[in-house]
PDB file of C-alpha atoms in Angstrom:
ATOM      1  CA  MET J 548     -16.408  19.207   0.518  1.00 61.00           C
ATOM      2  CA  THR J 549     -19.031  18.470  -2.100  1.00 64.00           C
ATOM      3  CA  SER J 550     -18.416  16.310  -5.156  1.00 62.00           C
ATOM      4  CA  ARG J 551     -17.990  19.513  -7.194  1.00 71.00           C
ATOM      5  CA  ASP J 552     -15.091  20.573  -4.942  1.00 91.00           C
ATOM      6  CA  ILE J 553     -13.079  17.377  -5.442  1.00 97.00           C
ATOM      7  CA  GLU J 554     -10.048  17.720  -7.729  1.00 98.00           C
ATOM      8  CA  ALA J 555      -8.980  14.049  -7.764  1.00 98.00           C
ATOM      9  CA  VAL J 556     -10.580  10.744  -6.784  1.00 98.00           C
ATOM     10  CA  PHE J 557      -8.489   7.695  -5.880  1.00 98.00           C
ATOM     11  CA  VAL J 558     -10.044   4.241  -6.290  1.00 98.00           C
ATOM     12  CA  GLY J 559      -8.628   0.987  -4.991  1.00 97.00           C
ATOM     13  CA  VAL J 560      -7.059  -0.607  -1.948  1.00 97.00           C
ATOM     14  CA  ALA J 561      -6.782   0.672   1.613  1.00 97.00           C
ATOM     15  CA  THR J 562      -5.037  -1.351   4.311  1.00 97.00           C
ATOM     16  CA  LEU J 563      -3.990  -1.128   7.927  1.00 97.00           C
ATOM     17  CA  ASP J 564      -0.358  -2.127   8.320  1.00 96.00           C
ATOM     18  CA  ALA J 565       1.881  -3.285  11.144  1.00 97.00           C
ATOM     19  CA  ILE J 566       5.517  -2.472  10.365  1.00 96.00           C
ATOM     20  CA  ALA J 567       8.571  -3.728  12.226  1.00 96.00           C
ATOM     21  CA  LEU J 568      12.075  -2.339  11.697  1.00 96.00           C
ATOM     22  CA  VAL J 569      14.620  -5.063  12.443  1.00 96.00           C
ATOM     23  CA  PRO J 570      18.447  -5.340  12.271  1.00 95.00           C
ATOM     24  CA  GLY J 571      18.103  -8.223   9.792  1.00 93.00           C
ATOM     25  CA  PHE J 572      15.421 -10.656   8.624  1.00 92.00           C
ATOM     26  CA  PRO J 573      14.844 -13.406  11.203  1.00 90.00           C
ATOM     27  CA  GLY J 574      15.532 -17.022  10.380  1.00 90.00           C
ATOM     28  CA  ALA J 575      13.216 -19.970  10.978  1.00 93.00           C
ATOM     29  CA  ASP J 576      11.975 -20.099  14.582  1.00 94.00           C
ATOM     30  CA  GLU J 577      14.183 -17.116  15.450  1.00 94.00           C
ATOM     31  CA  ARG J 578      13.042 -14.368  17.789  1.00 94.00           C
ATOM     32  CA  ILE J 579      14.621 -10.962  17.305  1.00 94.00           C
ATOM     33  CA  VAL J 580      14.133  -7.575  18.929  1.00 96.00           C
ATOM     34  CA  ALA J 581      12.670  -4.881  16.654  1.00 96.00           C
ATOM     35  CA  ASP J 582      14.218  -1.426  16.641  1.00 95.00           C
ATOM     36  CA  GLU J 583      10.766   0.048  16.088  1.00 94.00           C
ATOM     37  CA  VAL J 584       7.175  -1.093  15.516  1.00 95.00           C
ATOM     38  CA  SER J 585       4.636   1.160  13.822  1.00 94.00           C
ATOM     39  CA  TYR J 586       0.966   0.889  12.848  1.00 95.00           C
ATOM     40  CA  ALA J 587      -0.262   2.944   9.902  1.00 95.00           C
ATOM     41  CA  GLY J 588      -2.694   3.119   7.040  1.00 96.00           C
ATOM     42  CA  GLY J 589      -1.499   1.850   3.672  1.00 96.00           C
ATOM     43  CA  GLY J 590      -2.672   0.619   0.300  1.00 96.00           C
ATOM     44  CA  PRO J 591      -1.757   1.983  -3.136  1.00 96.00           C
ATOM     45  CA  ALA J 592      -4.778   4.181  -3.870  1.00 98.00           C
ATOM     46  CA  ALA J 593      -5.348   5.211  -0.261  1.00 98.00           C
ATOM     47  CA  THR J 594      -1.760   6.343   0.289  1.00 98.00           C
ATOM     48  CA  ALA J 595      -1.785   8.151  -3.049  1.00 98.00           C
ATOM     49  CA  ALA J 596      -4.923   9.985  -1.875  1.00 98.00           C
ATOM     50  CA  VAL J 597      -3.248  10.981   1.389  1.00 98.00           C
ATOM     51  CA  THR J 598      -0.218  12.237  -0.534  1.00 98.00           C
ATOM     52  CA  ALA J 599      -2.279  14.364  -2.888  1.00 98.00           C
ATOM     53  CA  ALA J 600      -4.264  15.793   0.030  1.00 98.00           C
ATOM     54  CA  ARG J 601      -1.095  16.668   1.912  1.00 98.00           C
ATOM     55  CA  LEU J 602       0.141  18.420  -1.219  1.00 98.00           C
ATOM     56  CA  GLY J 603      -2.950  20.610  -1.322  1.00 97.00           C
ATOM     57  CA  VAL J 604      -5.228  18.689  -3.690  1.00 98.00           C
ATOM     58  CA  ARG J 605      -8.869  18.275  -2.668  1.00 98.00           C
ATOM     59  CA  SER J 606      -9.010  14.480  -2.738  1.00 98.00           C
ATOM     60  CA  ALA J 607     -11.486  11.659  -2.216  1.00 98.00           C
ATOM     61  CA  PHE J 608     -10.936   7.936  -1.732  1.00 98.00           C
ATOM     62  CA  VAL J 609     -13.322   5.288  -3.045  1.00 98.00           C
ATOM     63  CA  GLY J 610     -12.863   1.712  -1.868  1.00 98.00           C
ATOM     64  CA  THR J 611     -14.147  -0.938   0.507  1.00 98.00           C
ATOM     65  CA  VAL J 612     -13.204  -1.837   4.070  1.00 98.00           C
ATOM     66  CA  GLY J 613     -14.521  -4.500   6.413  1.00 97.00           C
ATOM     67  CA  ASP J 614     -16.895  -3.888   9.300  1.00 96.00           C
ATOM     68  CA  ASP J 615     -14.130  -4.212  11.860  1.00 97.00           C
ATOM     69  CA  ALA J 616     -11.856  -2.061  14.001  1.00 97.00           C
ATOM     70  CA  ASN J 617      -9.260  -1.944  11.228  1.00 96.00           C
ATOM     71  CA  GLY J 618     -11.829  -0.567   8.818  1.00 97.00           C
ATOM     72  CA  ARG J 619     -12.793   2.160  11.233  1.00 97.00           C
ATOM     73  CA  ALA J 620      -9.111   3.006  11.725  1.00 97.00           C
ATOM     74  CA  VAL J 621      -8.567   3.211   7.956  1.00 98.00           C
ATOM     75  CA  ILE J 622     -11.470   5.608   7.523  1.00 98.00           C
ATOM     76  CA  SER J 623     -10.489   7.812  10.471  1.00 98.00           C
ATOM     77  CA  GLY J 624      -6.900   7.969   9.201  1.00 97.00           C
ATOM     78  CA  LEU J 625      -8.050   9.193   5.805  1.00 98.00           C
ATOM     79  CA  GLU J 626     -10.404  11.720   7.395  1.00 98.00           C
ATOM     80  CA  ALA J 627      -7.566  13.037   9.559  1.00 97.00           C
ATOM     81  CA  GLU J 628      -5.633  13.832   6.363  1.00 97.00           C
ATOM     82  CA  GLY J 629      -8.590  15.728   4.887  1.00 97.00           C
ATOM     83  CA  VAL J 630      -9.487  13.010   2.371  1.00 98.00           C
ATOM     84  CA  ASP J 631     -13.197  12.751   1.517  1.00 98.00           C
ATOM     85  CA  VAL J 632     -14.427   9.267   2.530  1.00 98.00           C
ATOM     86  CA  THR J 633     -18.085   9.485   1.498  1.00 97.00           C
ATOM     87  CA  GLY J 634     -17.302   6.986  -1.269  1.00 97.00           C
ATOM     88  CA  VAL J 635     -15.980   4.304   1.082  1.00 98.00           C
ATOM     89  CA  SER J 636     -18.243   1.285   1.478  1.00 98.00           C
ATOM     90  CA  VAL J 637     -18.229  -1.156   4.411  1.00 98.00           C
ATOM     91  CA  ALA J 638     -18.506  -4.869   3.605  1.00 97.00           C
ATOM     92  CA  ALA J 639     -20.599  -6.632   6.242  1.00 96.00           C
ATOM     93  CA  GLY J 640     -18.959  -9.692   7.741  1.00 95.00           C
ATOM     94  CA  GLU J 641     -15.625  -9.121   5.991  1.00 96.00           C
ATOM     95  CA  SER J 642     -12.189  -8.101   7.236  1.00 97.00           C
ATOM     96  CA  THR J 643     -10.307  -5.014   6.146  1.00 97.00           C
ATOM     97  CA  ALA J 644      -7.165  -5.539   4.103  1.00 97.00           C
ATOM     98  CA  ALA J 645      -4.096  -5.675   6.334  1.00 96.00           C
ATOM     99  CA  SER J 646      -0.365  -6.203   6.018  1.00 95.00           C
ATOM    100  CA  VAL J 647       2.474  -7.236   8.296  1.00 96.00           C
ATOM    101  CA  VAL J 648       5.690  -5.670   7.009  1.00 95.00           C
ATOM    102  CA  ILE J 649       9.244  -6.457   8.093  1.00 95.00           C
ATOM    103  CA  VAL J 650      11.833  -3.850   7.135  1.00 93.00           C
ATOM    104  CA  ASP J 651      15.467  -5.012   7.175  1.00 92.00           C
ATOM    105  CA  ARG J 652      17.565  -2.036   8.264  1.00 89.00           C
ATOM    106  CA  SER J 653      20.862  -3.642   7.198  1.00 88.00           C
ATOM    107  CA  ARG J 654      19.854  -4.189   3.563  1.00 85.00           C
ATOM    108  CA  GLY J 655      17.151  -1.561   3.113  1.00 78.00           C
ATOM    109  CA  THR J 656      14.690  -4.238   1.964  1.00 85.00           C
ATOM    110  CA  ARG J 657      11.278  -5.360   3.153  1.00 88.00           C
ATOM    111  CA  ALA J 658       8.993  -8.381   3.226  1.00 92.00           C
ATOM    112  CA  ILE J 659       5.199  -8.091   3.175  1.00 93.00           C
ATOM    113  CA  CYS J 660       2.536 -10.536   4.352  1.00 95.00           C
ATOM    114  CA  ASN J 661      -0.843  -9.344   3.103  1.00 94.00           C
ATOM    115  CA  ARG J 662      -4.501 -10.136   3.734  1.00 94.00           C
ATOM    116  CA  PRO J 663      -6.311  -9.025   0.545  1.00 93.00           C
ATOM    117  CA  ALA J 664      -9.016  -6.393   0.473  1.00 88.00           C
ATOM    118  CA  PRO J 665     -12.726  -7.153   0.173  1.00 93.00           C
ATOM    119  CA  ARG J 666     -14.089  -6.871  -3.350  1.00 94.00           C
ATOM    120  CA  ILE J 667     -14.206  -3.177  -4.197  1.00 96.00           C
ATOM    121  CA  ASP J 668     -17.671  -1.663  -4.462  1.00 96.00           C
ATOM    122  CA  VAL J 669     -17.673   1.750  -6.174  1.00 97.00           C
ATOM    123  CA  SER J 670     -21.409   2.408  -5.922  1.00 96.00           C
ATOM    124  CA  ALA J 671     -21.051   4.736  -2.907  1.00 96.00           C
ATOM    125  CA  GLY J 672     -18.519   6.815  -4.819  1.00 97.00           C
ATOM    126  CA  ALA J 673     -20.104   6.685  -8.269  1.00 96.00           C
ATOM    127  CA  ASP J 674     -21.005  10.384  -8.306  1.00 96.00           C
ATOM    128  CA  LEU J 675     -17.505  11.338  -7.155  1.00 97.00           C
ATOM    129  CA  ILE J 676     -15.889   9.241  -9.872  1.00 97.00           C
ATOM    130  CA  ALA J 677     -18.246  10.454 -12.588  1.00 95.00           C
ATOM    131  CA  SER J 678     -17.663  14.139 -11.822  1.00 94.00           C
ATOM    132  CA  ALA J 679     -14.014  14.373 -10.756  1.00 95.00           C
ATOM    133  CA  PRO J 680     -11.575  16.118 -13.106  1.00 96.00           C
ATOM    134  CA  LEU J 681      -9.053  13.316 -12.474  1.00 97.00           C
ATOM    135  CA  VAL J 682      -9.609   9.689 -11.402  1.00 98.00           C
ATOM    136  CA  HIS J 683      -6.651   7.605 -10.245  1.00 98.00           C
ATOM    137  CA  VAL J 684      -7.045   3.823 -10.004  1.00 98.00           C
ATOM    138  CA  ASP J 685      -4.673   1.179  -8.713  1.00 97.00           C
ATOM    139  CA  HIS J 686      -4.504  -2.422  -9.919  1.00 95.00           C
ATOM    140  CA  ALA J 687      -7.619  -3.308  -7.910  1.00 95.00           C
ATOM    141  CA  GLY J 688      -9.564  -0.147  -8.734  1.00 96.00           C
ATOM    142  CA  TRP J 689      -9.338  -0.468 -12.514  1.00 96.00           C
ATOM    143  CA  GLU J 690     -11.824  -3.301 -13.000  1.00 95.00           C
ATOM    144  CA  PRO J 691     -14.766  -1.947 -10.943  1.00 96.00           C
ATOM    145  CA  VAL J 692     -14.403   1.548 -12.444  1.00 96.00           C
ATOM    146  CA  HIS J 693     -14.082   0.148 -15.966  1.00 92.00           C
ATOM    147  CA  ARG J 694     -16.997  -2.263 -15.478  1.00 91.00           C
ATOM    148  CA  ALA J 695     -19.287   0.465 -14.172  1.00 91.00           C
ATOM    149  CA  GLY J 696     -18.434   2.786 -17.089  1.00 91.00           C
ATOM    150  CA  LEU J 697     -17.971   5.735 -14.756  1.00 91.00           C
ATOM    151  CA  VAL J 698     -15.100   7.359 -16.683  1.00 92.00           C
ATOM    152  CA  ARG J 699     -16.254   7.821 -20.260  1.00 87.00           C
ATOM    153  CA  ASP J 700     -13.564  10.378 -21.012  1.00 90.00           C
ATOM    154  CA  GLY J 701     -10.350   8.366 -20.674  1.00 90.00           C
ATOM    155  CA  ALA J 702      -8.304  11.558 -20.534  1.00 93.00           C
ATOM    156  CA  ARG J 703      -9.489  11.915 -16.918  1.00 95.00           C
ATOM    157  CA  LEU J 704      -8.052   8.506 -15.980  1.00 97.00           C
ATOM    158  CA  CYS J 705      -4.686   7.870 -14.314  1.00 98.00           C
ATOM    159  CA  VAL J 706      -3.705   4.200 -13.891  1.00 97.00           C
ATOM    160  CA  ASP J 707      -1.153   2.829 -11.422  1.00 97.00           C
ATOM    161  CA  ALA J 708       0.049  -0.173 -13.431  1.00 95.00           C
ATOM    162  CA  GLY J 709       3.065  -1.279 -11.423  1.00 87.00           C
ATOM    163  CA  ASN J 710       1.272  -4.530 -10.616  1.00 88.00           C
ATOM    164  CA  PRO J 711      -0.426  -6.614 -13.322  1.00 90.00           C
ATOM    165  CA  ILE J 712      -4.007  -5.577 -14.132  1.00 93.00           C
ATOM    166  CA  PRO J 713      -6.055  -8.368 -15.722  1.00 90.00           C
ATOM    167  CA  GLY J 714      -7.940  -7.126 -18.772  1.00 89.00           C
ATOM    168  CA  PHE J 715      -6.312  -3.705 -18.753  1.00 93.00           C
ATOM    169  CA  ASP J 716      -6.637  -1.685 -21.969  1.00 92.00           C
ATOM    170  CA  ALA J 717      -4.540   1.473 -22.274  1.00 93.00           C
ATOM    171  CA  ARG J 718      -6.491   2.919 -25.198  1.00 93.00           C
ATOM    172  CA  GLY J 719      -7.598   6.460 -24.415  1.00 94.00           C
ATOM    173  CA  VAL J 720      -6.115   6.461 -20.894  1.00 96.00           C
ATOM    174  CA  GLY J 721      -4.868   9.917 -20.028  1.00 97.00           C
ATOM    175  CA  LEU J 722      -1.966   8.925 -17.768  1.00 98.00           C
ATOM    176  CA  TYR J 723      -0.556   5.385 -17.712  1.00 98.00           C
ATOM    177  CA  VAL J 724       1.975   4.851 -14.877  1.00 98.00           C
ATOM    178  CA  PRO J 725       3.751   1.477 -14.872  1.00 96.00           C
ATOM    179  CA  THR J 726       7.263   0.666 -13.727  1.00 96.00           C
ATOM    180  CA  VAL J 727      10.080   0.044 -16.200  1.00 96.00           C
ATOM    181  CA  GLU J 728      10.159  -3.491 -14.802  1.00 94.00           C
ATOM    182  CA  ALA J 729       6.467  -3.951 -15.584  1.00 94.00           C
ATOM    183  CA  LEU J 730       6.973  -2.644 -19.119  1.00 95.00           C
ATOM    184  CA  ARG J 731       9.765  -5.134 -19.686  1.00 95.00           C
ATOM    185  CA  ARG J 732       7.446  -7.942 -18.645  1.00 92.00           C
ATOM    186  CA  ILE J 733       4.949  -6.726 -21.242  1.00 91.00           C
ATOM    187  CA  HIS J 734       7.172  -5.637 -24.131  1.00 93.00           C
ATOM    188  CA  GLY J 735      10.420  -7.562 -23.699  1.00 90.00           C
ATOM    189  CA  GLU J 736      13.503  -7.490 -21.492  1.00 86.00           C
ATOM    190  CA  ALA J 737      15.879  -6.398 -24.245  1.00 81.00           C
ATOM    191  CA  ARG J 738      14.173  -3.107 -25.029  1.00 89.00           C
ATOM    192  CA  SER J 739      15.577   0.266 -24.005  1.00 94.00           C
ATOM    193  CA  VAL J 740      13.538   2.631 -21.847  1.00 96.00           C
ATOM    194  CA  ASP J 741      12.800   4.795 -24.900  1.00 96.00           C
ATOM    195  CA  GLU J 742      11.526   1.756 -26.792  1.00 96.00           C
ATOM    196  CA  LEU J 743       9.367   0.742 -23.837  1.00 96.00           C
ATOM    197  CA  LEU J 744       7.823   4.205 -23.662  1.00 97.00           C
ATOM    198  CA  GLU J 745       7.133   4.213 -27.390  1.00 96.00           C
ATOM    199  CA  ALA J 746       5.524   0.760 -27.134  1.00 96.00           C
ATOM    200  CA  SER J 747       3.288   2.069 -24.344  1.00 96.00           C
ATOM    201  CA  ILE J 748       2.173   5.066 -26.402  1.00 97.00           C
ATOM    202  CA  ALA J 749       1.440   2.649 -29.256  1.00 96.00           C
ATOM    203  CA  LEU J 750      -1.045   0.913 -26.943  1.00 94.00           C
ATOM    204  CA  GLY J 751      -3.161   4.073 -27.124  1.00 96.00           C
ATOM    205  CA  CYS J 752      -2.500   6.021 -23.923  1.00 97.00           C
ATOM    206  CA  ARG J 753      -1.956   9.773 -24.076  1.00 97.00           C
ATOM    207  CA  THR J 754       0.932   9.997 -21.601  1.00 98.00           C
ATOM    208  CA  VAL J 755       3.088   7.276 -20.048  1.00 98.00           C
ATOM    209  CA  VAL J 756       5.249   7.774 -16.965  1.00 98.00           C
ATOM    210  CA  ALA J 757       7.517   4.876 -16.011  1.00 97.00           C
ATOM    211  CA  THR J 758       9.365   4.670 -12.693  1.00 96.00           C
ATOM    212  CA  ASP J 759      12.749   2.985 -12.369  1.00 95.00           C
ATOM    213  CA  GLY J 760      13.782   3.159  -8.711  1.00 89.00           C
ATOM    214  CA  SER J 761      17.138   4.827  -8.151  1.00 88.00           C
ATOM    215  CA  LYS J 762      17.354   5.740 -11.859  1.00 93.00           C
ATOM    216  CA  GLY J 763      14.414   8.123 -11.516  1.00 95.00           C
ATOM    217  CA  SER J 764      11.386   8.326 -13.781  1.00 97.00           C
ATOM    218  CA  TYR J 765      10.703   8.737 -17.487  1.00 98.00           C
ATOM    219  CA  GLY J 766       7.777  10.254 -19.388  1.00 98.00           C
ATOM    220  CA  ARG J 767       6.499  10.356 -22.946  1.00 98.00           C
ATOM    221  CA  THR J 768       3.394  11.890 -24.514  1.00 97.00           C
ATOM    222  CA  SER J 769       1.531  10.879 -27.642  1.00 96.00           C
ATOM    223  CA  SER J 770       2.667  14.169 -29.208  1.00 95.00           C
ATOM    224  CA  GLY J 771       6.305  13.085 -28.867  1.00 94.00           C
ATOM    225  CA  GLN J 772       7.323  15.104 -25.823  1.00 96.00           C
ATOM    226  CA  GLY J 773       9.752  13.233 -23.572  1.00 96.00           C
ATOM    227  CA  ALA J 774      11.325  13.825 -20.171  1.00 97.00           C
ATOM    228  CA  HIS J 775      13.507  12.173 -17.541  1.00 97.00           C
ATOM    229  CA  ALA J 776      13.922  13.200 -13.910  1.00 96.00           C
ATOM    230  CA  PRO J 777      16.804  11.777 -11.864  1.00 94.00           C
ATOM    231  CA  ALA J 778      16.256  10.342  -8.426  1.00 92.00           C
ATOM    232  CA  LEU J 779      16.903  12.359  -5.285  1.00 92.00           C
ATOM    233  CA  ALA J 780      19.481  11.013  -2.827  1.00 89.00           C
ATOM    234  CA  VAL J 781      18.148  10.784   0.717  1.00 90.00           C
ATOM    235  CA  ARG J 782      18.978   8.867   3.877  1.00 89.00           C
ATOM    236  CA  VAL J 783      16.454   6.045   3.616  1.00 89.00           C
ATOM    237  CA  LEU J 784      14.800   4.421   6.605  1.00 90.00           C
ATOM    238  CA  SER J 785      12.206   2.503   4.593  1.00 91.00           C
ATOM    239  CA  THR J 786      10.927   2.522   1.011  1.00 90.00           C
ATOM    240  CA  LEU J 787       7.500   1.296   2.153  1.00 92.00           C
ATOM    241  CA  GLY J 788       4.818   3.241   0.282  1.00 93.00           C
ATOM    242  CA  ALA J 789       7.264   5.206  -1.887  1.00 94.00           C
ATOM    243  CA  GLY J 790       5.615   4.096  -5.116  1.00 95.00           C
ATOM    244  CA  ASP J 791       2.167   5.030  -3.854  1.00 97.00           C
ATOM    245  CA  VAL J 792       3.473   8.415  -2.731  1.00 98.00           C
ATOM    246  CA  PHE J 793       4.966   8.925  -6.206  1.00 98.00           C
ATOM    247  CA  HIS J 794       1.536   8.340  -7.791  1.00 98.00           C
ATOM    248  CA  GLY J 795      -0.212  10.743  -5.448  1.00 98.00           C
ATOM    249  CA  ALA J 796       2.422  13.403  -6.028  1.00 98.00           C
ATOM    250  CA  LEU J 797       2.241  12.893  -9.791  1.00 98.00           C
ATOM    251  CA  VAL J 798      -1.520  13.471  -9.644  1.00 98.00           C
ATOM    252  CA  ALA J 799      -0.922  16.613  -7.577  1.00 98.00           C
ATOM    253  CA  ALA J 800       1.586  17.858 -10.157  1.00 98.00           C
ATOM    254  CA  VAL J 801      -0.922  17.250 -12.959  1.00 97.00           C
ATOM    255  CA  VAL J 802      -3.601  19.135 -11.011  1.00 97.00           C
ATOM    256  CA  ARG J 803      -1.118  21.981 -10.525  1.00 96.00           C
ATOM    257  CA  GLY J 804      -0.657  22.106 -14.311  1.00 96.00           C
ATOM    258  CA  LEU J 805       3.111  21.522 -14.218  1.00 96.00           C
ATOM    259  CA  PRO J 806       4.963  20.588 -17.436  1.00 97.00           C
ATOM    260  CA  LEU J 807       5.888  16.913 -17.838  1.00 97.00           C
ATOM    261  CA  ALA J 808       9.519  17.263 -16.695  1.00 96.00           C
ATOM    262  CA  GLU J 809       8.440  19.134 -13.568  1.00 96.00           C
ATOM    263  CA  GLN J 810       5.712  16.577 -12.876  1.00 97.00           C
ATOM    264  CA  LEU J 811       8.361  13.860 -12.777  1.00 97.00           C
ATOM    265  CA  ALA J 812      10.718  15.875 -10.592  1.00 96.00           C
ATOM    266  CA  PHE J 813       7.933  16.848  -8.191  1.00 97.00           C
ATOM    267  CA  ALA J 814       6.832  13.212  -7.811  1.00 97.00           C
ATOM    268  CA  ASN J 815      10.402  11.895  -7.470  1.00 96.00           C
ATOM    269  CA  VAL J 816      11.268  14.343  -4.713  1.00 96.00           C
ATOM    270  CA  THR J 817       8.038  13.740  -2.800  1.00 97.00           C
ATOM    271  CA  ALA J 818       8.514   9.955  -2.915  1.00 96.00           C
ATOM    272  CA  ALA J 819      12.154  10.195  -1.879  1.00 95.00           C
ATOM    273  CA  LEU J 820      11.429  12.437   1.098  1.00 96.00           C
ATOM    274  CA  SER J 821       8.740  10.022   2.295  1.00 96.00           C
ATOM    275  CA  CYS J 822      11.415   7.302   2.632  1.00 93.00           C
ATOM    276  CA  ARG J 823      12.726   9.024   5.763  1.00 93.00           C
ATOM    277  CA  GLY J 824       9.858   7.431   7.708  1.00 94.00           C
ATOM    278  CA  LEU J 825       9.277   3.793   8.645  1.00 93.00           C
ATOM    279  CA  ASP J 826       5.676   3.699   7.432  1.00 93.00           C
ATOM    280  CA  GLY J 827       4.430   4.920   4.066  1.00 90.00           C
ATOM    281  CA  ARG J 828       2.739   8.108   5.248  1.00 96.00           C
ATOM    282  CA  SER J 829       4.258   9.818   8.284  1.00 95.00           C
ATOM    283  CA  ARG J 830       7.045  11.567   6.366  1.00 96.00           C
ATOM    284  CA  ILE J 831       5.115  12.545   3.241  1.00 98.00           C
ATOM    285  CA  PRO J 832       6.222  16.170   2.818  1.00 97.00           C
ATOM    286  CA  ARG J 833       4.200  19.330   2.408  1.00 97.00           C
ATOM    287  CA  PRO J 834       4.432  21.401  -0.800  1.00 97.00           C
ATOM    288  CA  ALA J 835       6.869  23.945   0.631  1.00 97.00           C
ATOM    289  CA  GLU J 836       9.442  21.258   1.453  1.00 97.00           C
ATOM    290  CA  VAL J 837       9.084  19.608  -1.944  1.00 97.00           C
ATOM    291  CA  LEU J 838       9.499  22.877  -3.822  1.00 95.00           C
ATOM    292  CA  ALA J 839      12.447  23.942  -1.655  1.00 95.00           C
ATOM    293  CA  THR J 840      14.176  20.617  -2.290  1.00 95.00           C
ATOM    294  CA  MET J 841      13.536  20.891  -6.033  1.00 94.00           C
ATOM    295  CA  ALA J 842      15.041  24.374  -6.020  1.00 92.00           C
ATOM    296  CA  ARG J 843      18.417  23.203  -4.752  1.00 85.00           C
ATOM    297  CA  ASP J 844      20.869  20.842  -6.406  1.00 54.00           C
ATOM    298  CA  PRO J 845      20.157  17.343  -4.986  1.00 50.00           C
ATOM    299  CA  ALA J 846      23.893  16.568  -5.245  1.00 41.00           C
ATOM    300  CA  ARG J 847      24.455  19.073  -2.439  1.00 38.00           C
ATOM    301  CA  ASP J 848      22.381  16.996  -0.003  1.00 42.00           C
ATOM    302  CA  THR J 849      25.271  16.078   2.288  1.00 36.00           C
ATOM    303  CA  GLY J 850      23.079  13.800   4.396  1.00 40.00           C
ATOM    304  CA  ALA J 851      22.234  11.600   1.438  1.00 40.00           C
ATOM    305  CA  ASP J 852      23.367   8.015   1.049  1.00 47.00           C
ATOM    306  CA  GLN J 853      20.849   6.410  -1.281  1.00 53.00           C
ATOM    307  CA  ALA J 854      19.181   7.614  -4.476  1.00 51.00           C
ATOM    308  CA  ILE J 855      15.439   7.102  -4.527  1.00 53.00           C
ATOM    309  CA  GLY J 856      13.044   8.036  -7.297  1.00 50.00           C
ATOM    310  CA  SER J 857      10.138   5.627  -6.891  1.00 48.00           C
ATOM    311  CA  THR J 858      10.113   2.002  -5.803  1.00 43.00           C
ATOM    312  CA  ALA J 859       6.601   1.446  -7.079  1.00 40.00           C
ATOM    313  CA  GLY J 860       5.437  -1.882  -8.295  1.00 32.00           C
ATOM    314  CA  ALA J 861       7.859  -4.612  -7.241  1.00 29.00           C
ATOM    315  CA  ALA J 862       6.332  -7.568  -9.029  1.00 26.00           C
ATOM    316  CA  ALA J 863       4.320  -9.760  -6.677  1.00 26.00           C
ATOM    317  CA  PRO J 864       0.635 -10.512  -6.261  1.00 25.00           C
ATOM    318  CA  ALA J 865      -0.031  -8.815  -2.921  1.00 28.00           C
ATOM    319  CA  PRO J 866      -2.241  -5.730  -3.244  1.00 28.00           C
ATOM    320  CA  SER J 867       0.030  -3.709  -0.978  1.00 33.00           C
ATOM    321  CA  ASP J 868       3.219  -4.560  -2.850  1.00 39.00           C
ATOM    322  CA  THR J 869       3.368  -1.047  -4.230  1.00 44.00           C
ATOM    323  CA  HIS J 870       3.721   0.273  -0.688  1.00 47.00           C
TER     324      HIS J 870
END
């Protein structure tokens, strides 16, 4: 692919994760036997890029890895998914971001220990960012893209704002995607979802989409259009990466030109179906499965036992917390 072929560029964090599925979280000095151990690529922007690529969008990832075996594994994993990696830089003498994740099968929860990513250098991907029809940034990708002035038309910019972004300014941003929890931290706990969406539009973005876990997702445009999509009930193995998958699927829905309500539904279903896997990527569905699931009534899913829309952005400082 050339830069002219790329439909969406994803800028931010890429990690290599070790994930253990356990019957319950271990106590101090306790040794337990894992049901399963998996190694997979992760990171908010990188997993979103993989999702979009799997859904048929010509995607590129821009970020930085270390000059180590993990960095090479991250790059090869993205390449295997058809993601353009010409914008990935390698930081000499530094280690690639990595996470150790423990998934508690009994409670459906997880704990993440993270080694942060090297400082993101966007110079190798500057042409990709400057020319792409849509640029998605995570909490770590915002600052280098903003500083470099590579997206002068804010309508092209999609921001994953589940985690705090120092210095973030929503004015002119085409698609602002926080969680409802994040919006309550910004605008006040007592506000309704509608009030939170209106407050976000008042910040100057053109469209806001807020995720709220099992309650689904909500959208509002500056022209007053609103939408809500309920969560899809699935049998969940792990919610690791579900928020990142939601963002990648939302970008794919925008590229497809779907109306706002269908964008939300498309992203909800894709994120929910990905929760059938232990890691954040192995069960990301293809377009045919997403569309087939959307076409039937989710209430008829007899194998379902948990409603999942998007679990993006649990508040914590680790870069991979939106796994």
